[in-house]
Amino acid sequence: MTENLQNDLILRACNKLPVERTPVWIMRQAGRYLPEYRKVRKKADFLTMCKTPELAAEVTLQPIEIIGVDAAIIFSDILVIPEAMGMELQMLEGQGPNFLNPIRNKTDFRNLKKIDAESSLKYVLDAISLVKRELNGRVPLIGFSGSPWTLLTYMVEGKGSKNFSNVKKLIFNEPELAHEILDFIADAVTNYLSAQIESGVNLVQIFDTWGGILSPSHFEEFSLRYISHVIQKLKRDGQPVILFAKGMHDFVKLANSGADVISVDWTVNIGEVRKITGSKVALQGNLDPAVLYANFSTIETETEKVLRSYGYGSGHIFNLGHGILPDVNPENAKFLVDYIKNNSSKYHKEIEI
Ligand code: 1CP
């Protein structure tokens, strides 16, 4: 990785190297809360946006220019992997994603195609190349994928779920089949993330949005094990890996996954997590996304609490504890980012503890 980045704060924080101030980006920063995103979205449906590199690149760059975050994240979705495997994906207005034929048995599974990202997800790789050119070294670019377990939940349920009954039935009644499918998905995720790195992303994030619905032993068996496989097999040249496992609070286990950074949700105290994980990993997070509904003064108070909780020294990437909500005022997101930029250097003047 011999790239000249004008702002490499996030990469330094991932490696716990000294920084002048805390870096900040926002999960789901390219999205519906931005009027500029909605304008592009009016011209094309969601999947067309993902599959048209010029449109994907345009919305990827919006939060850099409008909000001023310290990294871009490639505009896409975790569900492009199952779509590339042959699952028909419908995005119904206001209802979220929906797979018409979910995977419920061995025959459904056998019909899935093995992916090769260089061909079946080429549109994402092309968007990455385009964004890299347009960023021209201003900030790093983050690539991403869903974790094997989180992808399995959508592939089996077909859409977002409350009780996850179908995927739970699968792991309790047919654990061998579940493992076979997870193995297959983990290979796809490894291939896809390696291709993103090859195309120029500077770091990657694995979203395990639904890891937290599992019991501790099942989390280890059906989620963490496959995340670790992916991280181990990833073809990388120094590019850090961030792991976001929402609602999963065994931080020692997460810190042993092989990830460089653990992204924590807002239901824990990030300073406590730092004590538990020690020098093993850097941390990302963890402002409650709903804080961005509040006025500037409350945003300031709550943001300062998170900064103070992490405390002095490098290894903190400021973020929300989950994605930005679609009805947040972009002014509030900009206020948050400016606040971090102007007020976090005090946490980087002391000797690291
Ligand atoms: O109508 C629209 O414009 C589509 C809304 C939308 C957007 C903007 C969806 C549908 N996906 C996205 C983009 C997206 N998805 C990004 C863009 C990059 C950025 O962060 O700026 C990313 C990283 C994702 C990842 C993603 N998709 C996750 C993991 C992160 C998380 O928030 O937990 C998940 C679970 C999905 C599935 C998905 N895609 C879209 C929706 C509405 C959902 C959630 C479905 C559900 O569970 O109900």
Coordinates of C-alpha atoms and ligand atoms in Angstrom, one line a residue:
M1 CA 0.0 0.0 0.0
T2 CA 2.0 2.9 -1.2
E3 CA -0.7 5.5 -1.7
N4 CA -0.3 9.1 -0.8
L5 CA -3.4 10.0 1.2
Q6 CA -4.0 13.6 2.3
N7 CA -6.0 12.4 5.3
D8 CA -5.1 9.0 6.7
L9 CA -6.4 9.6 10.2
I10 CA -8.7 6.5 10.1
L11 CA -5.9 4.2 8.9
R12 CA -3.6 5.4 11.7
A13 CA -6.4 5.0 14.3
C14 CA -7.0 1.4 13.1
N15 CA -3.4 0.7 13.9
K16 CA -3.4 2.7 17.1
L17 CA -0.8 5.0 15.7
P18 CA -0.8 8.6 17.0
V19 CA -3.3 11.0 15.4
E20 CA -3.8 14.8 15.8
R21 CA -7.6 14.3 16.4
T22 CA -10.2 11.6 16.5
P23 CA -11.3 10.6 13.0
V24 CA -15.0 10.3 12.2
W25 CA -17.3 8.7 9.6
I26 CA -21.0 7.7 9.8
M27 CA -22.4 4.3 9.1
R28 CA -24.9 4.6 6.2
Q29 CA -23.6 8.1 5.5
A30 CA -24.6 7.9 1.8
G31 CA -28.4 7.6 2.0
R32 CA -31.9 8.9 2.3
Y33 CA -31.3 11.6 4.9
L34 CA -29.4 13.6 2.2
P35 CA -31.6 15.6 -0.2
E36 CA -28.8 15.2 -2.7
Y37 CA -29.1 11.4 -2.4
R38 CA -32.9 11.5 -2.9
K39 CA -32.4 13.6 -6.0
V40 CA -30.2 10.9 -7.6
R41 CA -32.5 8.2 -6.3
K42 CA -35.5 9.8 -8.1
K43 CA -33.8 9.1 -11.4
A44 CA -33.0 5.4 -10.7
D45 CA -34.2 2.6 -8.5
F46 CA -31.9 1.4 -5.7
L47 CA -30.4 -1.6 -7.6
T48 CA -29.9 0.4 -10.7
M49 CA -28.0 2.9 -8.6
C50 CA -25.8 0.1 -7.2
K51 CA -25.2 -1.3 -10.6
T52 CA -24.3 2.0 -12.4
P53 CA -20.8 2.9 -11.3
E54 CA -21.3 6.7 -12.1
L55 CA -24.4 6.9 -9.9
A56 CA -22.8 4.8 -7.1
A57 CA -19.7 7.0 -7.3
E58 CA -21.7 10.2 -7.2
V59 CA -23.6 9.3 -4.0
T60 CA -20.4 7.8 -2.4
L61 CA -18.8 11.2 -2.7
Q62 CA -21.7 13.2 -1.4
P63 CA -21.0 12.8 2.4
I64 CA -17.4 13.8 1.8
E65 CA -18.3 17.0 0.3
I66 CA -21.5 17.8 2.3
I67 CA -20.8 16.4 5.8
G68 CA -17.0 16.4 5.7
V69 CA -16.4 12.9 7.0
D70 CA -12.9 11.4 7.2
A71 CA -13.6 8.4 4.9
A72 CA -15.9 7.4 2.0
I73 CA -17.7 4.1 2.0
I74 CA -18.5 2.6 -1.3
F75 CA -22.2 2.9 -2.1
S76 CA -23.7 -0.6 -2.5
D77 CA -25.6 -3.0 -0.2
I78 CA -24.8 -6.2 1.6
L79 CA -27.5 -8.0 -0.4
V80 CA -25.6 -7.8 -3.7
I81 CA -23.8 -11.1 -2.9
P82 CA -27.0 -13.2 -2.7
E83 CA -28.3 -11.4 -5.8
A84 CA -25.1 -12.3 -7.7
M85 CA -25.7 -15.9 -6.5
G86 CA -28.9 -15.9 -8.5
M87 CA -31.5 -14.8 -5.8
E88 CA -34.0 -12.4 -7.3
L89 CA -34.0 -9.2 -5.2
Q90 CA -36.9 -6.8 -5.2
M91 CA -36.7 -3.4 -3.5
L92 CA -40.2 -2.3 -2.8
E93 CA -40.7 1.4 -2.2
G94 CA -40.9 2.0 1.6
Q95 CA -40.7 -1.7 2.4
G96 CA -37.1 -2.6 2.1
P97 CA -35.4 -5.5 0.3
N98 CA -37.2 -8.7 -0.5
F99 CA -35.9 -12.0 -2.0
L100 CA -38.7 -13.6 -4.0
N101 CA -37.4 -17.2 -3.5
P102 CA -35.7 -17.5 -0.1
I103 CA -33.4 -20.5 0.6
R104 CA -35.3 -23.0 2.8
N105 CA -33.9 -26.4 1.9
K106 CA -31.0 -28.3 0.3
T107 CA -32.5 -28.0 -3.2
D108 CA -32.8 -24.2 -2.9
F109 CA -29.2 -24.1 -1.7
R110 CA -27.9 -26.3 -4.6
N111 CA -29.4 -23.8 -7.1
L112 CA -27.2 -21.0 -5.8
K113 CA -24.3 -20.0 -8.1
K114 CA -20.8 -19.7 -6.8
I115 CA -19.7 -16.2 -7.4
D116 CA -16.6 -14.7 -8.8
A117 CA -16.6 -11.0 -7.9
E118 CA -14.4 -10.1 -10.8
S119 CA -17.2 -11.0 -13.1
S120 CA -20.5 -11.1 -11.2
L121 CA -19.9 -8.1 -9.0
K122 CA -17.7 -6.2 -11.5
Y123 CA -20.0 -3.2 -11.2
V124 CA -19.0 -2.7 -7.5
L125 CA -15.3 -3.0 -8.5
D126 CA -15.8 -0.5 -11.3
A127 CA -17.5 1.9 -8.9
I128 CA -14.5 1.5 -6.5
S129 CA -12.0 2.4 -9.3
L130 CA -14.1 5.4 -10.2
V131 CA -14.4 6.7 -6.6
K132 CA -10.7 6.2 -6.1
R133 CA -10.0 8.3 -9.1
E134 CA -12.4 11.1 -8.1
L135 CA -11.2 11.1 -4.4
N136 CA -7.7 11.5 -5.7
G137 CA -6.3 10.7 -2.2
R138 CA -8.5 13.1 -0.2
V139 CA -9.7 10.5 2.2
P140 CA -9.5 6.6 2.4
L141 CA -12.2 4.5 0.9
I142 CA -14.0 1.8 2.9
G143 CA -15.2 -1.4 1.3
F144 CA -17.7 -3.7 3.0
S145 CA -19.7 -6.9 3.1
G146 CA -22.3 -8.5 5.3
S147 CA -21.0 -11.3 7.5
P148 CA -21.8 -14.8 6.4
W149 CA -24.4 -15.2 9.2
T150 CA -26.1 -11.8 8.5
L151 CA -26.3 -12.7 4.8
L152 CA -27.7 -16.1 5.7
T153 CA -30.5 -14.5 7.7
Y154 CA -31.7 -12.4 4.7
M155 CA -31.3 -15.4 2.3
V156 CA -33.4 -17.6 4.5
E157 CA -36.0 -15.1 5.8
G158 CA -36.2 -13.3 2.4
K159 CA -36.3 -9.9 4.1
G160 CA -35.9 -8.1 7.4
S161 CA -37.4 -10.1 10.3
K162 CA -38.6 -9.8 13.9
N163 CA -38.2 -13.3 15.3
F164 CA -35.9 -14.8 12.6
S165 CA -38.0 -18.0 12.8
N166 CA -36.9 -19.5 9.5
V167 CA -33.2 -19.1 10.0
K168 CA -33.5 -20.3 13.6
K169 CA -35.4 -23.4 12.5
L170 CA -32.5 -24.1 10.1
I171 CA -29.8 -23.9 12.7
F172 CA -31.8 -25.9 15.3
N173 CA -33.2 -28.6 12.9
E174 CA -30.6 -28.8 10.2
P175 CA -27.3 -27.5 11.6
E176 CA -25.2 -29.4 9.0
L177 CA -27.0 -27.7 6.1
A178 CA -26.7 -24.3 7.8
H179 CA -22.9 -24.9 8.1
E180 CA -22.7 -26.0 4.5
I181 CA -24.4 -22.8 3.3
L182 CA -22.3 -20.6 5.7
D183 CA -19.2 -22.1 4.3
F184 CA -20.4 -21.3 0.8
I185 CA -21.2 -17.7 1.7
A186 CA -17.9 -17.3 3.6
D187 CA -16.0 -18.2 0.4
A188 CA -18.1 -15.6 -1.5
V189 CA -17.4 -12.9 1.1
T190 CA -13.7 -13.7 1.1
N191 CA -13.5 -13.5 -2.7
Y192 CA -15.6 -10.3 -2.8
L193 CA -13.7 -8.4 -0.1
S194 CA -10.4 -9.5 -1.6
A195 CA -11.5 -8.2 -5.0
Q196 CA -12.5 -4.9 -3.3
I197 CA -9.1 -4.6 -1.8
E198 CA -7.5 -5.4 -5.2
S199 CA -9.6 -2.6 -6.7
G200 CA -8.3 -0.1 -4.2
V201 CA -10.3 0.1 -1.0
N202 CA -8.1 1.1 1.9
L203 CA -9.9 -0.8 4.6
V204 CA -13.0 -3.0 4.9
Q205 CA -15.9 -3.3 7.3
I206 CA -17.8 -6.6 8.0
F207 CA -21.4 -5.9 9.0
D208 CA -22.8 -8.6 11.3
T209 CA -26.0 -6.7 11.9
W210 CA -27.8 -9.9 13.2
G211 CA -25.0 -11.5 15.2
G212 CA -26.8 -10.3 18.4
I213 CA -29.9 -12.5 17.9
L214 CA -27.8 -15.6 18.6
S215 CA -27.1 -17.2 22.0
P216 CA -23.4 -16.9 23.0
S217 CA -22.5 -20.4 21.9
H218 CA -24.4 -20.1 18.7
F219 CA -22.8 -16.8 17.9
E220 CA -19.5 -18.5 18.1
E221 CA -20.6 -21.5 16.1
F222 CA -22.7 -19.8 13.3
S223 CA -21.3 -16.3 13.1
L224 CA -17.9 -15.6 14.6
R225 CA -16.2 -18.7 13.3
Y226 CA -17.1 -17.7 9.7
I227 CA -16.1 -14.1 10.2
S228 CA -12.7 -15.3 11.5
H229 CA -12.3 -17.6 8.4
V230 CA -13.0 -14.7 6.1
I231 CA -10.5 -12.4 7.9
Q232 CA -7.8 -15.1 7.9
K233 CA -8.2 -15.9 4.2
L234 CA -8.6 -12.3 3.0
K235 CA -5.9 -11.3 0.5
R236 CA -4.7 -8.0 1.9
D237 CA -1.6 -5.9 2.1
G238 CA -2.0 -4.0 5.3
Q239 CA -5.7 -3.0 4.8
P240 CA -7.4 -3.0 8.2
V241 CA -10.7 -4.9 9.0
I242 CA -13.5 -3.4 11.1
L243 CA -16.0 -5.8 12.6
F244 CA -19.5 -4.5 13.5
A245 CA -21.5 -7.1 15.4
K246 CA -24.5 -5.3 16.6
G247 CA -25.8 -6.4 20.0
M248 CA -22.9 -8.8 20.6
H249 CA -21.2 -7.8 23.8
D250 CA -18.6 -10.5 24.4
F251 CA -15.8 -8.1 23.5
V252 CA -13.0 -10.5 24.4
K253 CA -14.4 -13.0 21.8
L254 CA -14.7 -10.2 19.2
A255 CA -11.2 -8.9 19.8
N256 CA -9.9 -12.4 19.1
S257 CA -11.7 -12.6 15.7
G258 CA -8.6 -11.3 13.9
A259 CA -10.3 -7.9 13.2
D260 CA -8.2 -4.8 13.8
V261 CA -11.2 -2.7 14.9
I262 CA -14.3 -3.6 16.8
S263 CA -17.3 -1.3 16.1
V264 CA -19.5 -1.1 19.2
D265 CA -23.2 -0.1 19.5
W266 CA -24.5 2.5 21.8
T267 CA -25.8 0.2 24.5
V268 CA -22.3 -0.2 26.1
N269 CA -19.8 2.2 27.5
I270 CA -16.9 2.4 25.0
G271 CA -14.4 3.2 27.8
E272 CA -15.4 -0.1 29.5
V273 CA -14.9 -1.9 26.3
R274 CA -11.5 -0.4 25.9
K275 CA -10.6 -1.7 29.4
I276 CA -11.7 -5.2 28.4
T277 CA -10.0 -5.3 25.0
G278 CA -6.8 -3.5 26.1
S279 CA -4.3 -3.0 23.4
K280 CA -5.6 -5.8 21.2
V281 CA -7.9 -3.8 18.9
A282 CA -9.0 -0.3 18.1
L283 CA -12.6 0.7 18.7
Q284 CA -15.2 2.4 16.6
G285 CA -18.4 4.1 17.8
N286 CA -20.7 4.6 19.6
L287 CA -23.1 7.5 19.7
D288 CA -26.8 6.5 19.8
P289 CA -28.0 7.3 16.2
A290 CA -31.1 9.0 17.8
V291 CA -29.0 11.7 19.3
L292 CA -28.9 13.3 15.9
Y293 CA -32.6 14.1 16.4
A294 CA -31.6 16.4 19.2
N295 CA -30.5 20.1 19.2
F296 CA -26.8 21.1 18.8
S297 CA -26.3 21.5 22.5
T298 CA -27.5 17.9 23.3
I299 CA -25.5 16.5 20.4
E300 CA -22.4 18.3 21.9
T301 CA -23.0 16.9 25.4
E302 CA -23.6 13.3 24.1
T303 CA -20.7 13.4 21.7
E304 CA -18.3 14.7 24.5
K305 CA -19.5 11.8 26.7
V306 CA -18.4 9.3 24.1
L307 CA -15.0 11.0 23.5
R308 CA -14.4 11.2 27.2
S309 CA -15.4 7.6 27.8
Y310 CA -12.9 6.4 25.3
G311 CA -10.4 8.8 26.8
Y312 CA -6.8 9.7 25.8
G313 CA -4.8 8.3 23.0
S314 CA -5.2 6.8 19.6
G315 CA -7.3 3.8 18.6
H316 CA -10.8 5.5 18.5
I317 CA -12.7 6.0 15.3
F318 CA -15.8 8.1 16.1
N319 CA -19.1 6.8 14.6
L320 CA -22.7 6.1 15.5
G321 CA -23.5 2.8 17.1
H322 CA -25.5 1.9 14.0
G323 CA -26.6 3.5 10.7
I324 CA -27.8 7.1 10.5
L325 CA -31.6 7.3 10.5
P326 CA -33.3 8.4 7.3
D327 CA -35.2 11.3 8.8
V328 CA -32.2 13.0 10.5
N329 CA -31.4 16.6 9.5
P330 CA -28.1 16.7 7.6
E331 CA -27.2 19.9 9.4
N332 CA -27.1 17.8 12.6
A333 CA -24.7 15.2 11.0
K334 CA -22.5 18.1 9.9
F335 CA -22.6 19.6 13.3
L336 CA -21.4 16.3 14.8
V337 CA -18.5 15.9 12.4
D338 CA -17.4 19.5 12.8
Y339 CA -17.6 19.1 16.6
I340 CA -15.3 16.1 16.5
K341 CA -12.9 17.9 14.2
N342 CA -12.7 21.0 16.4
N343 CA -12.8 19.4 19.8
S344 CA -11.1 16.0 19.9
S345 CA -7.5 17.1 19.7
K346 CA -7.4 17.4 23.5
Y347 CA -7.6 13.6 23.7
H348 CA -4.4 13.2 21.6
K349 CA -2.1 15.5 23.5
E350 CA -1.3 13.3 26.4
I351 CA 1.0 10.3 26.5
E352 CA -1.0 7.2 25.5
I353 CA -2.3 5.2 28.3
Ligands
1CP1 O1 -34.6 3.2 -0.9 C1 -33.4 3.4 -0.9 O2 -32.8 4.4 -1.3 C2 -32.6 2.2 -0.3 C3 -32.2 2.4 1.1 C4 -30.8 1.7 1.2 C5 -29.6 2.3 1.2 C6 -29.3 3.7 1.1 C7 -30.7 0.3 1.4 C8 -31.7 -0.8 1.4 N1 -29.3 0.0 1.4 C9 -28.6 1.2 1.3 C10 -27.1 1.4 1.2 C11 -26.3 0.7 2.1 N2 -26.6 -0.5 2.8 C12 -25.0 1.0 2.5 C13 -24.3 2.2 1.8 C14 -23.0 2.8 2.1 C15 -23.1 3.7 3.3 O3 -23.0 3.3 4.4 O4 -23.2 4.9 3.1 C16 -24.5 0.1 3.4 C17 -23.1 0.0 4.1 C18 -25.5 -0.9 3.6 C19 -25.4 -2.1 4.4 C20 -26.6 -2.9 4.8 N3 -27.7 -3.2 4.0 C21 -26.8 -3.5 6.0 C22 -25.7 -3.5 7.1 C23 -25.7 -2.3 7.9 C24 -26.8 -2.0 8.8 O5 -27.4 -0.9 8.7 O6 -27.1 -2.8 9.7 C25 -28.0 -4.1 6.0 C26 -28.6 -4.9 7.1 C27 -28.6 -4.0 4.7 C28 -29.9 -4.5 4.2 C29 -30.8 -3.4 3.8 N4 -30.6 -2.7 2.6 C30 -31.6 -1.7 2.5 C31 -32.4 -1.8 3.7 C32 -33.5 -0.9 3.9 C33 -31.8 -2.8 4.5 C34 -32.4 -3.3 5.9 C35 -33.4 -4.3 5.7 C36 -34.1 -4.8 6.9 O7 -33.5 -5.5 7.7 O8 -35.3 -4.4 7.1

